[in-house]
mmCIF file of C-alpha atoms in Angstrom:
data_model
loop_
_atom_site.group_PDB
_atom_site.id
_atom_site.type_symbol
_atom_site.label_atom_id
_atom_site.label_comp_id
_atom_site.label_asym_id
_atom_site.label_seq_id
_atom_site.Cartn_x
_atom_site.Cartn_y
_atom_site.Cartn_z
ATOM 1 C CA MET A 195 -49.699 33.854 -38.841
ATOM 2 C CA ILE A 196 -46.403 32.441 -40.238
ATOM 3 C CA ARG A 197 -46.457 29.489 -42.422
ATOM 4 C CA SER A 198 -43.702 27.772 -42.192
ATOM 5 C CA ASP A 199 -42.647 24.259 -42.805
ATOM 6 C CA ASP A 200 -39.190 25.466 -41.185
ATOM 7 C CA THR A 201 -41.533 26.486 -37.561
ATOM 8 C CA GLY A 202 -43.367 23.357 -37.586
ATOM 9 C CA LYS A 203 -40.074 22.296 -37.401
ATOM 10 C CA LEU A 204 -37.938 23.641 -35.248
ATOM 11 C CA ILE A 205 -41.325 23.379 -32.332
ATOM 12 C CA LEU A 206 -41.590 19.820 -33.364
ATOM 13 C CA ARG A 207 -37.240 19.840 -32.167
ATOM 14 C CA LEU A 208 -37.472 21.522 -29.468
ATOM 15 C CA ALA A 209 -40.266 19.549 -27.562
ATOM 16 C CA LEU A 210 -38.182 15.874 -28.610
ATOM 17 C CA GLY A 211 -35.354 17.628 -27.473
ATOM 18 C CA ILE A 212 -36.711 18.961 -24.265
ATOM 19 C CA LEU A 213 -38.711 16.661 -23.289
ATOM 20 C CA MET A 214 -36.081 14.087 -24.122
ATOM 21 C CA LEU A 215 -33.418 15.682 -21.658
ATOM 22 C CA LEU A 216 -35.281 15.641 -19.334
ATOM 23 C CA HIS A 217 -34.899 11.876 -19.164
ATOM 24 C CA GLY A 218 -31.461 12.298 -19.728
ATOM 25 C CA ILE A 219 -31.229 14.483 -16.869
ATOM 26 C CA ALA A 220 -33.540 12.004 -14.780
ATOM 27 C CA LYS A 221 -30.355 9.850 -16.496
ATOM 28 C CA ILE A 222 -26.935 12.248 -14.346
ATOM 29 C CA ASN A 223 -29.264 12.271 -10.955
ATOM 30 C CA GLY A 224 -30.204 9.105 -10.656
ATOM 31 C CA GLY A 225 -27.741 6.493 -12.475
ATOM 32 C CA VAL A 226 -27.944 3.779 -15.244
ATOM 33 C CA GLY A 227 -28.681 1.577 -12.839
ATOM 34 C CA PHE A 228 -32.031 0.410 -14.011
ATOM 35 C CA ALA A 229 -30.269 0.284 -17.301
ATOM 36 C CA ALA A 230 -27.447 -1.450 -17.043
ATOM 37 C CA SER A 231 -28.895 -4.573 -14.918
ATOM 38 C CA MET A 232 -31.585 -4.002 -17.775
ATOM 39 C CA LEU A 233 -29.082 -4.807 -20.115
ATOM 40 C CA THR A 234 -27.339 -7.992 -18.341
ATOM 41 C CA ALA A 235 -30.556 -9.101 -17.767
ATOM 42 C CA HIS A 236 -30.982 -9.738 -21.592
ATOM 43 C CA GLY A 237 -26.444 -11.183 -21.603
ATOM 44 C CA LEU A 238 -25.511 -8.091 -22.668
ATOM 45 C CA PRO A 239 -22.856 -5.663 -20.891
ATOM 46 C CA GLY A 240 -23.786 -3.648 -18.658
ATOM 47 C CA ALA A 241 -21.422 -0.823 -19.002
ATOM 48 C CA LEU A 242 -23.665 -0.543 -22.342
ATOM 49 C CA ALA A 243 -26.302 1.492 -20.132
ATOM 50 C CA TYR A 244 -23.620 4.637 -20.874
ATOM 51 C CA LEU A 245 -24.919 4.827 -23.414
ATOM 52 C CA VAL A 246 -28.131 5.935 -22.286
ATOM 53 C CA TYR A 247 -26.946 8.984 -21.591
ATOM 54 C CA VAL A 248 -25.890 9.439 -25.079
ATOM 55 C CA GLY A 249 -29.505 8.961 -26.560
ATOM 56 C CA GLU A 250 -31.055 11.327 -23.882
ATOM 57 C CA ILE A 251 -28.401 14.043 -23.132
ATOM 58 C CA VAL A 252 -26.392 13.837 -26.643
ATOM 59 C CA ALA A 253 -28.391 13.785 -29.156
ATOM 60 C CA PRO A 254 -31.699 15.527 -27.530
ATOM 61 C CA VAL A 255 -29.158 19.062 -26.964
ATOM 62 C CA LEU A 256 -28.203 18.601 -31.359
ATOM 63 C CA LEU A 257 -31.791 18.283 -31.520
ATOM 64 C CA ILE A 258 -32.469 21.295 -30.045
ATOM 65 C CA ILE A 259 -29.944 23.457 -31.239
ATOM 66 C CA GLY A 260 -30.707 22.123 -34.791
ATOM 67 C CA LEU A 261 -26.377 21.023 -34.929
ATOM 68 C CA TYR A 262 -26.457 17.061 -37.178
ATOM 69 C CA THR A 263 -30.031 16.769 -36.208
ATOM 70 C CA ARG A 264 -30.447 13.671 -38.154
ATOM 71 C CA PRO A 265 -28.265 11.801 -36.748
ATOM 72 C CA ALA A 266 -29.429 12.910 -33.890
ATOM 73 C CA ALA A 267 -32.872 11.956 -34.195
ATOM 74 C CA TRP A 268 -31.406 8.840 -35.243
ATOM 75 C CA ILE A 269 -29.730 8.355 -31.722
ATOM 76 C CA VAL A 270 -33.214 9.200 -30.486
ATOM 77 C CA VAL A 271 -35.049 6.390 -32.556
ATOM 78 C CA ILE A 272 -32.461 3.597 -31.757
ATOM 79 C CA ASN A 273 -32.403 4.486 -27.891
ATOM 80 C CA MET A 274 -36.711 3.954 -27.884
ATOM 81 C CA LEU A 275 -36.619 0.839 -29.542
ATOM 82 C CA VAL A 276 -33.698 -0.557 -27.200
ATOM 83 C CA ALA A 277 -35.722 1.011 -24.279
ATOM 84 C CA ILE A 278 -38.572 -0.680 -25.745
ATOM 85 C CA TRP A 279 -37.054 -3.928 -26.282
ATOM 86 C CA LEU A 280 -35.668 -3.858 -22.589
ATOM 87 C CA VAL A 281 -38.257 -2.635 -20.539
ATOM 88 C CA HIS A 282 -41.363 -2.602 -22.270
ATOM 89 C CA MET A 283 -42.419 -5.479 -24.468
ATOM 90 C CA LYS A 284 -45.014 -6.652 -22.655
ATOM 91 C CA GLN A 285 -46.479 -3.363 -22.886
ATOM 92 C CA ILE A 286 -46.348 -2.757 -26.094
ATOM 93 C CA GLY A 287 -50.045 -4.147 -26.908
ATOM 94 C CA MET A 288 -52.285 -3.108 -23.874
ATOM 95 C CA LEU A 289 -54.013 0.194 -23.311
ATOM 96 C CA ASN A 290 -54.653 2.747 -20.364
ATOM 97 C CA LYS A 291 -57.509 2.434 -17.765
ATOM 98 C CA GLN A 292 -58.164 6.151 -20.192
ATOM 99 C CA GLY A 293 -58.358 4.205 -23.254
ATOM 100 C CA GLY A 294 -54.922 5.235 -24.419
ATOM 101 C CA TRP A 295 -51.872 3.101 -26.091
ATOM 102 C CA GLU A 296 -49.598 1.536 -22.884
ATOM 103 C CA LEU A 297 -47.090 3.228 -24.706
ATOM 104 C CA GLU A 298 -48.120 6.931 -25.893
ATOM 105 C CA LEU A 299 -44.286 8.460 -24.539
ATOM 106 C CA GLN A 300 -42.010 6.138 -26.005
ATOM 107 C CA GLY A 301 -44.912 5.888 -29.535
ATOM 108 C CA LEU A 302 -44.071 10.014 -29.899
ATOM 109 C CA PHE A 303 -40.406 9.443 -28.665
ATOM 110 C CA LEU A 304 -39.763 7.123 -31.251
ATOM 111 C CA PHE A 305 -42.653 8.646 -34.263
ATOM 112 C CA SER A 306 -41.244 11.866 -34.081
ATOM 113 C CA ALA A 307 -37.108 11.236 -33.610
ATOM 114 C CA LEU A 308 -37.975 9.345 -36.966
ATOM 115 C CA ALA A 309 -39.865 12.744 -38.694
ATOM 116 C CA VAL A 310 -37.015 14.861 -37.478
ATOM 117 C CA ALA A 311 -34.611 12.197 -39.448
ATOM 118 C CA PHE A 312 -36.135 12.678 -42.164
ATOM 119 C CA MET A 313 -37.659 15.805 -42.132
ATOM 120 C CA GLY A 314 -34.130 18.075 -41.166
ATOM 121 C CA ALA A 315 -33.586 20.901 -38.654
ATOM 122 C CA GLY A 316 -35.451 23.266 -41.173
ATOM 123 C CA ARG A 317 -33.486 26.587 -41.951
ATOM 124 C CA PHE A 318 -34.286 28.068 -37.462
ATOM 125 C CA SER A 319 -30.434 25.703 -36.377
ATOM 126 C CA VAL A 320 -27.756 26.620 -35.974
ATOM 127 C CA GLY A 321 -26.220 24.131 -38.862
ATOM 128 C CA GLY A 322 -29.563 25.666 -41.236
ATOM 129 C CA THR A 323 -30.959 23.865 -43.744
ATOM 130 C CA GLY A 324 -27.283 23.459 -45.338
ATOM 131 C CA GLY A 325 -25.932 19.728 -45.388
ATOM 132 C CA ARG A 326 -26.370 16.744 -45.150
ATOM 133 C CA TYR A 327 -27.313 16.395 -41.344
ATOM 134 C CA ASN A 328 -29.103 18.479 -40.701
#
């Protein structure tokens, strides 16, 4: 059995990056109209919705390959905080039918990204362990 913090970091990076990237791919296929409407409903320019591609395409790809990992993770954190603020605030204190938190998925994305932001990429990454951005 391999005992390695770097292996754990790799698994966490890949899980977060791949699952978040799938949301980004859905946005490519379906567009950012929903995000734009939520932004304008909160008095913000709808054009900011295109930043969702940074948070759900660019940052996850960087997480997956392990390059600029810490900034990419912070981008995902910001993306999730904005998504929770725009769409899910009414659910923040609610439980689902199974007794779990209504925002389990969003919470896992948010807190996994926070963990990666603080831990870095590890040695199994394009950026390696060197540099403050990995």
